[in-house]
Amino acid sequence: MDLKIAARMIAVLAIGAAMIAAVAALREAGSEDNAPATRLRDPGGEPANTELVRCRDLGMAAADDAACLKAWAEKRRRFLGAPPESAQP
């Protein structure tokens, strides 16, 4: 057998093995994606997060919901680091 042909066969086998390993790693990583979905559904902990999840589930109707508007305003305030509205002059 020619040395060039043997080198090409080894290269093809190495690339094939690398592709199989990559597919296996992606398949294992894909199974972990189910856990965050349940966490988003039931955030637990902070009541504000529960309200935001409820607003998300309402869809477009949340734009007219006073509780959702209040929850979004509080989330923006906390994210931006602004003082509460009652403390502003």
PDB file of C-alpha atoms in Angstrom:
ATOM      1  CA  MET A   1       0.000   0.000   0.000  1.00  0.00           C
ATOM      2  CA  ASP A   2       1.232   3.449  -0.869  1.00  0.00           C
ATOM      3  CA  LEU A   3       2.185   5.736   2.042  1.00  0.00           C
ATOM      4  CA  LYS A   4      -0.023   8.594   0.753  1.00  0.00           C
ATOM      5  CA  ILE A   5      -3.101   6.377   0.652  1.00  0.00           C
ATOM      6  CA  ALA A   6      -2.447   5.122   4.182  1.00  0.00           C
ATOM      7  CA  ALA A   7      -2.041   8.694   5.450  1.00  0.00           C
ATOM      8  CA  ARG A   8      -5.309   9.731   3.794  1.00  0.00           C
ATOM      9  CA  MET A   9      -7.149   6.770   5.300  1.00  0.00           C
ATOM     10  CA  ILE A  10      -5.833   7.626   8.755  1.00  0.00           C
ATOM     11  CA  ALA A  11      -6.867  11.265   8.291  1.00  0.00           C
ATOM     12  CA  VAL A  12     -10.385  10.256   7.211  1.00  0.00           C
ATOM     13  CA  LEU A  13     -10.716   7.903  10.190  1.00  0.00           C
ATOM     14  CA  ALA A  14      -9.503  10.634  12.579  1.00  0.00           C
ATOM     15  CA  ILE A  15     -11.987  13.148  11.177  1.00  0.00           C
ATOM     16  CA  GLY A  16     -14.776  10.574  11.430  1.00  0.00           C
ATOM     17  CA  ALA A  17     -13.891   9.824  15.054  1.00  0.00           C
ATOM     18  CA  ALA A  18     -13.835  13.553  15.856  1.00  0.00           C
ATOM     19  CA  MET A  19     -17.264  14.010  14.262  1.00  0.00           C
ATOM     20  CA  ILE A  20     -18.715  11.100  16.239  1.00  0.00           C
ATOM     21  CA  ALA A  21     -17.272  12.522  19.466  1.00  0.00           C
ATOM     22  CA  ALA A  22     -18.739  15.944  18.689  1.00  0.00           C
ATOM     23  CA  VAL A  23     -22.193  14.509  17.980  1.00  0.00           C
ATOM     24  CA  ALA A  24     -22.066  12.486  21.201  1.00  0.00           C
ATOM     25  CA  ALA A  25     -21.076  15.583  23.203  1.00  0.00           C
ATOM     26  CA  LEU A  26     -23.867  17.644  21.657  1.00  0.00           C
ATOM     27  CA  ARG A  27     -26.394  14.912  22.326  1.00  0.00           C
ATOM     28  CA  GLU A  28     -25.407  14.832  26.014  1.00  0.00           C
ATOM     29  CA  ALA A  29     -25.572  18.642  26.202  1.00  0.00           C
ATOM     30  CA  GLY A  30     -29.034  18.577  24.637  1.00  0.00           C
ATOM     31  CA  SER A  31     -30.424  16.437  27.431  1.00  0.00           C
ATOM     32  CA  GLU A  32     -29.514  19.151  29.972  1.00  0.00           C
ATOM     33  CA  ASP A  33     -31.685  21.694  28.153  1.00  0.00           C
ATOM     34  CA  ASN A  34     -34.830  20.202  29.688  1.00  0.00           C
ATOM     35  CA  ALA A  35     -33.926  21.255  33.239  1.00  0.00           C
ATOM     36  CA  PRO A  36     -33.945  25.050  32.700  1.00  0.00           C
ATOM     37  CA  ALA A  37     -37.379  24.895  31.077  1.00  0.00           C
ATOM     38  CA  THR A  38     -38.912  23.549  34.270  1.00  0.00           C
ATOM     39  CA  ARG A  39     -37.026  26.152  36.302  1.00  0.00           C
ATOM     40  CA  LEU A  40     -38.486  28.935  34.164  1.00  0.00           C
ATOM     41  CA  ARG A  41     -41.939  27.503  34.654  1.00  0.00           C
ATOM     42  CA  ASP A  42     -41.612  27.465  38.448  1.00  0.00           C
ATOM     43  CA  PRO A  43     -38.923  29.991  39.398  1.00  0.00           C
ATOM     44  CA  GLY A  44     -39.440  29.609  43.134  1.00  0.00           C
ATOM     45  CA  GLY A  45     -37.771  31.992  45.522  1.00  0.00           C
ATOM     46  CA  GLU A  46     -38.563  35.594  44.810  1.00  0.00           C
ATOM     47  CA  PRO A  47     -42.261  36.504  44.450  1.00  0.00           C
ATOM     48  CA  ALA A  48     -41.437  39.092  41.774  1.00  0.00           C
ATOM     49  CA  ASN A  49     -40.141  36.332  39.512  1.00  0.00           C
ATOM     50  CA  THR A  50     -43.373  34.396  39.961  1.00  0.00           C
ATOM     51  CA  GLU A  51     -45.325  37.471  38.920  1.00  0.00           C
ATOM     52  CA  LEU A  52     -43.118  37.944  35.855  1.00  0.00           C
ATOM     53  CA  VAL A  53     -43.679  34.324  34.836  1.00  0.00           C
ATOM     54  CA  ARG A  54     -47.429  34.847  35.211  1.00  0.00           C
ATOM     55  CA  CYS A  55     -47.195  37.947  33.019  1.00  0.00           C
ATOM     56  CA  ARG A  56     -45.172  36.048  30.433  1.00  0.00           C
ATOM     57  CA  ASP A  57     -47.851  33.369  30.307  1.00  0.00           C
ATOM     58  CA  LEU A  58     -50.572  35.988  29.803  1.00  0.00           C
ATOM     59  CA  GLY A  59     -49.031  37.031  26.495  1.00  0.00           C
ATOM     60  CA  MET A  60     -50.369  40.223  24.924  1.00  0.00           C
ATOM     61  CA  ALA A  61     -53.013  40.593  27.647  1.00  0.00           C
ATOM     62  CA  ALA A  62     -50.201  41.386  30.104  1.00  0.00           C
ATOM     63  CA  ALA A  63     -49.799  44.822  28.484  1.00  0.00           C
ATOM     64  CA  ASP A  64     -53.179  45.807  29.980  1.00  0.00           C
ATOM     65  CA  ASP A  65     -52.642  44.117  33.364  1.00  0.00           C
ATOM     66  CA  ALA A  66     -51.810  46.577  36.167  1.00  0.00           C
ATOM     67  CA  ALA A  67     -49.933  43.963  38.205  1.00  0.00           C
ATOM     68  CA  CYS A  68     -47.725  43.131  35.227  1.00  0.00           C
ATOM     69  CA  LEU A  69     -46.974  46.786  34.561  1.00  0.00           C
ATOM     70  CA  LYS A  70     -45.980  47.209  38.201  1.00  0.00           C
ATOM     71  CA  ALA A  71     -43.804  44.058  38.151  1.00  0.00           C
ATOM     72  CA  TRP A  72     -42.038  45.173  34.965  1.00  0.00           C
ATOM     73  CA  ALA A  73     -41.400  48.645  36.393  1.00  0.00           C
ATOM     74  CA  GLU A  74     -39.904  47.120  39.546  1.00  0.00           C
ATOM     75  CA  LYS A  75     -37.732  44.740  37.498  1.00  0.00           C
ATOM     76  CA  ARG A  76     -36.438  47.654  35.374  1.00  0.00           C
ATOM     77  CA  ARG A  77     -35.750  49.704  38.488  1.00  0.00           C
ATOM     78  CA  ARG A  78     -33.785  46.890  40.119  1.00  0.00           C
ATOM     79  CA  PHE A  79     -31.908  46.079  36.904  1.00  0.00           C
ATOM     80  CA  LEU A  80     -30.883  49.675  36.287  1.00  0.00           C
ATOM     81  CA  GLY A  81     -30.049  50.250  39.954  1.00  0.00           C
ATOM     82  CA  ALA A  82     -32.328  53.266  40.327  1.00  0.00           C
ATOM     83  CA  PRO A  83     -33.735  54.147  43.753  1.00  0.00           C
ATOM     84  CA  PRO A  84     -37.411  53.301  44.411  1.00  0.00           C
ATOM     85  CA  GLU A  85     -39.892  55.792  42.996  1.00  0.00           C
ATOM     86  CA  SER A  86     -40.992  56.811  46.500  1.00  0.00           C
ATOM     87  CA  ALA A  87     -37.406  57.936  47.292  1.00  0.00           C
ATOM     88  CA  GLN A  88     -37.032  60.061  44.150  1.00  0.00           C
ATOM     89  CA  PRO A  89     -37.596  63.849  44.497  1.00  0.00           C
TER      90      PRO A  89
END
